[in-house]
Amino acid sequence: LRTRAESFTLTYWDVAPTNQRAKTKTDEQWLDDQVKVITSDPDIKGVTRTEPIEVSGFPGREFEYRYENGGTY
């Protein structure tokens, strides 16, 4: 990846079990909300891709966004 100037970041949170969270939130809804929080910075110019993934049996989200400097993150 070095020659393509790419990097990847993995972030995780310890999350309360579904039965201890608001009963109206599924794991998928909670993850979608977290993407919105992460990308709420006014310098972010839009989410270009988001898709559900599974990591070691746990649900996740992979997403890309455009920043004001023109970079894709």
mmCIF file of N, CA and C in Angstrom:
data_model
loop_
_atom_site.group_PDB
_atom_site.id
_atom_site.type_symbol
_atom_site.label_atom_id
_atom_site.label_comp_id
_atom_site.label_asym_id
_atom_site.label_seq_id
_atom_site.Cartn_x
_atom_site.Cartn_y
_atom_site.Cartn_z
ATOM 1 N N LEU A 1 0.806 -1.198 0.000
ATOM 2 C CA LEU A 1 0.000 0.000 0.000
ATOM 3 C C LEU A 1 0.850 1.265 0.000
ATOM 4 N N ARG A 2 2.068 1.188 0.360
ATOM 5 C CA ARG A 2 2.890 2.401 0.441
ATOM 6 C C ARG A 2 2.978 3.140 -0.883
ATOM 7 N N THR A 3 3.047 2.435 -1.962
ATOM 8 C CA THR A 3 3.176 3.122 -3.247
ATOM 9 C C THR A 3 1.867 3.749 -3.690
ATOM 10 N N ARG A 4 0.756 3.365 -3.074
ATOM 11 C CA ARG A 4 -0.541 3.929 -3.443
ATOM 12 C C ARG A 4 -0.996 4.978 -2.439
ATOM 13 N N ALA A 5 -0.155 5.311 -1.474
ATOM 14 C CA ALA A 5 -0.461 6.338 -0.469
ATOM 15 C C ALA A 5 -1.802 6.094 0.211
ATOM 16 N N GLU A 6 -2.035 4.869 0.642
ATOM 17 C CA GLU A 6 -3.262 4.526 1.330
ATOM 18 C C GLU A 6 -2.951 4.076 2.746
ATOM 19 N N SER A 7 -3.906 4.299 3.627
ATOM 20 C CA SER A 7 -3.811 3.764 4.978
ATOM 21 C C SER A 7 -5.212 3.437 5.459
ATOM 22 N N PHE A 8 -5.291 2.616 6.475
ATOM 23 C CA PHE A 8 -6.571 2.183 7.013
ATOM 24 C C PHE A 8 -6.552 2.375 8.516
ATOM 25 N N THR A 9 -7.696 2.685 9.077
ATOM 26 C CA THR A 9 -7.826 2.857 10.518
ATOM 27 C C THR A 9 -8.934 1.955 11.008
ATOM 28 N N LEU A 10 -8.695 1.313 12.108
ATOM 29 C CA LEU A 10 -9.707 0.490 12.762
ATOM 30 C C LEU A 10 -9.974 1.111 14.119
ATOM 31 N N THR A 11 -11.233 1.369 14.411
ATOM 32 C CA THR A 11 -11.637 1.919 15.696
ATOM 33 C C THR A 11 -12.694 1.000 16.273
ATOM 34 N N TYR A 12 -12.654 0.802 17.589
ATOM 35 C CA TYR A 12 -13.683 -0.033 18.205
ATOM 36 C C TYR A 12 -14.100 0.563 19.530
ATOM 37 N N TRP A 13 -15.289 0.219 19.946
ATOM 38 C CA TRP A 13 -15.821 0.597 21.253
ATOM 39 C C TRP A 13 -16.346 -0.655 21.927
ATOM 40 N N ASP A 14 -16.211 -0.698 23.243
ATOM 41 C CA ASP A 14 -16.931 -1.706 24.018
ATOM 42 C C ASP A 14 -18.349 -1.176 24.154
ATOM 43 N N VAL A 15 -19.316 -1.962 23.729
ATOM 44 C CA VAL A 15 -20.713 -1.524 23.679
ATOM 45 C C VAL A 15 -21.535 -2.400 24.601
ATOM 46 N N ALA A 16 -22.455 -1.772 25.307
ATOM 47 C CA ALA A 16 -23.350 -2.535 26.175
ATOM 48 C C ALA A 16 -24.152 -3.524 25.326
ATOM 49 N N PRO A 17 -24.464 -4.683 25.856
ATOM 50 C CA PRO A 17 -25.289 -5.641 25.120
ATOM 51 C C PRO A 17 -26.617 -5.016 24.699
ATOM 52 N N THR A 18 -27.168 -5.523 23.619
ATOM 53 C CA THR A 18 -28.418 -4.991 23.075
ATOM 54 C C THR A 18 -29.497 -4.876 24.133
ATOM 55 N N ASN A 19 -29.604 -5.860 25.023
ATOM 56 C CA ASN A 19 -30.668 -5.830 26.030
ATOM 57 C C ASN A 19 -30.437 -4.771 27.112
ATOM 58 N N GLN A 20 -29.257 -4.123 27.122
ATOM 59 C CA GLN A 20 -28.989 -3.060 28.090
ATOM 60 C C GLN A 20 -29.032 -1.670 27.444
ATOM 61 N N ARG A 21 -29.215 -1.614 26.139
ATOM 62 C CA ARG A 21 -29.320 -0.339 25.430
ATOM 63 C C ARG A 21 -30.785 -0.030 25.198
ATOM 64 N N ALA A 22 -31.029 1.143 24.632
ATOM 65 C CA ALA A 22 -32.412 1.500 24.287
ATOM 66 C C ALA A 22 -32.986 0.399 23.406
ATOM 67 N N LYS A 23 -34.130 -0.096 23.761
ATOM 68 C CA LYS A 23 -34.716 -1.240 23.048
ATOM 69 C C LYS A 23 -35.076 -0.916 21.601
ATOM 70 N N THR A 24 -35.115 0.359 21.246
ATOM 71 C CA THR A 24 -35.462 0.731 19.875
ATOM 72 C C THR A 24 -34.255 0.694 18.945
ATOM 73 N N LYS A 25 -33.058 0.489 19.481
ATOM 74 C CA LYS A 25 -31.842 0.503 18.665
ATOM 75 C C LYS A 25 -31.322 -0.911 18.416
ATOM 76 N N THR A 26 -31.266 -1.286 17.154
ATOM 77 C CA THR A 26 -30.594 -2.534 16.795
ATOM 78 C C THR A 26 -29.097 -2.231 16.684
ATOM 79 N N ASP A 27 -28.282 -3.265 16.603
ATOM 80 C CA ASP A 27 -26.846 -3.050 16.401
ATOM 81 C C ASP A 27 -26.607 -2.233 15.145
ATOM 82 N N GLU A 28 -27.339 -2.541 14.084
ATOM 83 C CA GLU A 28 -27.168 -1.835 12.819
ATOM 84 C C GLU A 28 -27.514 -0.358 12.956
ATOM 85 N N GLN A 29 -28.601 -0.043 13.664
ATOM 86 C CA GLN A 29 -28.981 1.353 13.865
ATOM 87 C C GLN A 29 -27.928 2.079 14.700
ATOM 88 N N TRP A 30 -27.426 1.409 15.738
ATOM 89 C CA TRP A 30 -26.403 2.021 16.581
ATOM 90 C C TRP A 30 -25.148 2.326 15.762
ATOM 91 N N LEU A 31 -24.728 1.380 14.920
ATOM 92 C CA LEU A 31 -23.549 1.594 14.087
ATOM 93 C C LEU A 31 -23.770 2.730 13.095
ATOM 94 N N ASP A 32 -24.946 2.775 12.479
ATOM 95 C CA ASP A 32 -25.257 3.873 11.557
ATOM 96 C C ASP A 32 -25.195 5.219 12.271
ATOM 97 N N ASP A 33 -25.712 5.270 13.499
ATOM 98 C CA ASP A 33 -25.647 6.501 14.288
ATOM 99 C C ASP A 33 -24.205 6.904 14.567
ATOM 100 N N GLN A 34 -23.345 5.932 14.849
ATOM 101 C CA GLN A 34 -21.946 6.252 15.131
ATOM 102 C C GLN A 34 -21.238 6.816 13.903
ATOM 103 N N VAL A 35 -21.542 6.295 12.720
ATOM 104 C CA VAL A 35 -20.975 6.855 11.485
ATOM 105 C C VAL A 35 -21.403 8.314 11.351
ATOM 106 N N LYS A 36 -22.663 8.610 11.641
ATOM 107 C CA LYS A 36 -23.150 9.995 11.570
ATOM 108 C C LYS A 36 -22.405 10.887 12.559
ATOM 109 N N VAL A 37 -22.163 10.396 13.767
ATOM 110 C CA VAL A 37 -21.441 11.186 14.767
ATOM 111 C C VAL A 37 -20.012 11.451 14.300
ATOM 112 N N ILE A 38 -19.327 10.408 13.837
ATOM 113 C CA ILE A 38 -17.937 10.532 13.408
ATOM 114 C C ILE A 38 -17.814 11.509 12.243
ATOM 115 N N THR A 39 -18.781 11.493 11.345
ATOM 116 C CA THR A 39 -18.704 12.326 10.134
ATOM 117 C C THR A 39 -19.497 13.623 10.255
ATOM 118 N N SER A 40 -19.817 14.053 11.474
ATOM 119 C CA SER A 40 -20.591 15.282 11.653
ATOM 120 C C SER A 40 -19.732 16.545 11.625
ATOM 121 N N ASP A 41 -18.436 16.399 11.564
ATOM 122 C CA ASP A 41 -17.526 17.549 11.483
ATOM 123 C C ASP A 41 -17.898 18.390 10.256
ATOM 124 N N PRO A 42 -18.042 19.715 10.400
ATOM 125 C CA PRO A 42 -18.425 20.549 9.252
ATOM 126 C C PRO A 42 -17.397 20.546 8.125
ATOM 127 N N ASP A 43 -16.158 20.142 8.398
ATOM 128 C CA ASP A 43 -15.143 20.071 7.354
ATOM 129 C C ASP A 43 -15.260 18.820 6.499
ATOM 130 N N ILE A 44 -16.094 17.878 6.926
ATOM 131 C CA ILE A 44 -16.324 16.672 6.138
ATOM 132 C C ILE A 44 -17.398 16.985 5.107
ATOM 133 N N LYS A 45 -17.083 16.698 3.862
ATOM 134 C CA LYS A 45 -17.948 17.101 2.754
ATOM 135 C C LYS A 45 -18.872 15.999 2.259
ATOM 136 N N GLY A 46 -18.955 14.915 2.976
ATOM 137 C CA GLY A 46 -19.904 13.872 2.617
ATOM 138 C C GLY A 46 -19.335 12.479 2.707
ATOM 139 N N VAL A 47 -20.191 11.554 3.081
ATOM 140 C CA VAL A 47 -19.831 10.138 3.127
ATOM 141 C C VAL A 47 -19.990 9.597 1.709
ATOM 142 N N THR A 48 -18.940 8.993 1.187
ATOM 143 C CA THR A 48 -18.977 8.489 -0.188
ATOM 144 C C THR A 48 -19.304 7.001 -0.269
ATOM 145 N N ARG A 49 -19.087 6.296 0.854
ATOM 146 C CA ARG A 49 -19.377 4.859 0.851
ATOM 147 C C ARG A 49 -19.536 4.388 2.276
ATOM 148 N N THR A 50 -20.519 3.551 2.519
ATOM 149 C CA THR A 50 -20.662 2.887 3.810
ATOM 150 C C THR A 50 -21.268 1.516 3.572
ATOM 151 N N GLU A 51 -20.732 0.526 4.253
ATOM 152 C CA GLU A 51 -21.278 -0.823 4.096
ATOM 153 C C GLU A 51 -21.087 -1.621 5.376
ATOM 154 N N PRO A 52 -22.035 -2.490 5.659
ATOM 155 C CA PRO A 52 -21.904 -3.345 6.840
ATOM 156 C C PRO A 52 -20.802 -4.374 6.626
ATOM 157 N N ILE A 53 -20.069 -4.645 7.691
ATOM 158 C CA ILE A 53 -19.045 -5.690 7.650
ATOM 159 C C ILE A 53 -19.163 -6.512 8.926
ATOM 160 N N GLU A 54 -18.469 -7.623 8.961
ATOM 161 C CA GLU A 54 -18.396 -8.441 10.163
ATOM 162 C C GLU A 54 -16.925 -8.674 10.468
ATOM 163 N N VAL A 55 -16.541 -8.458 11.723
ATOM 164 C CA VAL A 55 -15.157 -8.638 12.143
ATOM 165 C C VAL A 55 -15.151 -9.613 13.314
ATOM 166 N N SER A 56 -14.581 -10.776 13.106
ATOM 167 C CA SER A 56 -14.514 -11.810 14.148
ATOM 168 C C SER A 56 -15.880 -12.094 14.754
ATOM 169 N N GLY A 57 -16.898 -12.102 13.903
ATOM 170 C CA GLY A 57 -18.248 -12.406 14.356
ATOM 171 C C GLY A 57 -19.031 -11.214 14.888
ATOM 172 N N PHE A 58 -18.419 -10.023 14.898
ATOM 173 C CA PHE A 58 -19.087 -8.837 15.404
ATOM 174 C C PHE A 58 -19.455 -7.907 14.255
ATOM 175 N N PRO A 59 -20.625 -7.237 14.351
ATOM 176 C CA PRO A 59 -21.033 -6.318 13.285
ATOM 177 C C PRO A 59 -20.171 -5.061 13.296
ATOM 178 N N GLY A 60 -19.984 -4.468 12.136
ATOM 179 C CA GLY A 60 -19.211 -3.240 12.012
ATOM 180 C C GLY A 60 -19.657 -2.437 10.811
ATOM 181 N N ARG A 61 -19.008 -1.328 10.576
ATOM 182 C CA ARG A 61 -19.264 -0.480 9.412
ATOM 183 C C ARG A 61 -17.930 -0.081 8.821
ATOM 184 N N GLU A 62 -17.845 -0.171 7.509
ATOM 185 C CA GLU A 62 -16.702 0.339 6.771
ATOM 186 C C GLU A 62 -17.226 1.528 5.989
ATOM 187 N N PHE A 63 -16.547 2.665 6.094
ATOM 188 C CA PHE A 63 -17.040 3.841 5.388
ATOM 189 C C PHE A 63 -15.896 4.737 4.938
ATOM 190 N N GLU A 64 -16.175 5.539 3.925
ATOM 191 C CA GLU A 64 -15.243 6.532 3.403
ATOM 192 C C GLU A 64 -15.953 7.872 3.387
ATOM 193 N N TYR A 65 -15.172 8.923 3.571
ATOM 194 C CA TYR A 65 -15.741 10.261 3.476
ATOM 195 C C TYR A 65 -14.726 11.208 2.857
ATOM 196 N N ARG A 66 -15.239 12.310 2.312
ATOM 197 C CA ARG A 66 -14.402 13.341 1.700
ATOM 198 C C ARG A 66 -14.212 14.468 2.698
ATOM 199 N N TYR A 67 -12.975 14.928 2.808
ATOM 200 C CA TYR A 67 -12.671 16.025 3.708
ATOM 201 C C TYR A 67 -12.462 17.294 2.893
ATOM 202 N N GLU A 68 -12.531 18.441 3.545
ATOM 203 C CA GLU A 68 -12.447 19.716 2.841
ATOM 204 C C GLU A 68 -11.153 19.883 2.054
ATOM 205 N N ASN A 69 -10.080 19.211 2.461
ATOM 206 C CA ASN A 69 -8.806 19.321 1.746
ATOM 207 C C ASN A 69 -8.786 18.473 0.472
ATOM 208 N N GLY A 70 -9.904 17.799 0.174
ATOM 209 C CA GLY A 70 -9.988 16.981 -1.029
ATOM 210 C C GLY A 70 -9.610 15.525 -0.803
ATOM 211 N N GLY A 71 -9.122 15.203 0.382
ATOM 212 C CA GLY A 71 -8.728 13.833 0.672
ATOM 213 C C GLY A 71 -9.919 12.941 0.944
ATOM 214 N N THR A 72 -9.737 11.660 0.670
ATOM 215 C CA THR A 72 -10.733 10.652 0.978
ATOM 216 C C THR A 72 -10.233 9.854 2.169
ATOM 217 N N TYR A 73 -11.071 9.719 3.173
ATOM 218 C CA TYR A 73 -10.703 9.017 4.400
ATOM 219 C C TYR A 73 -11.636 7.865 4.649
#
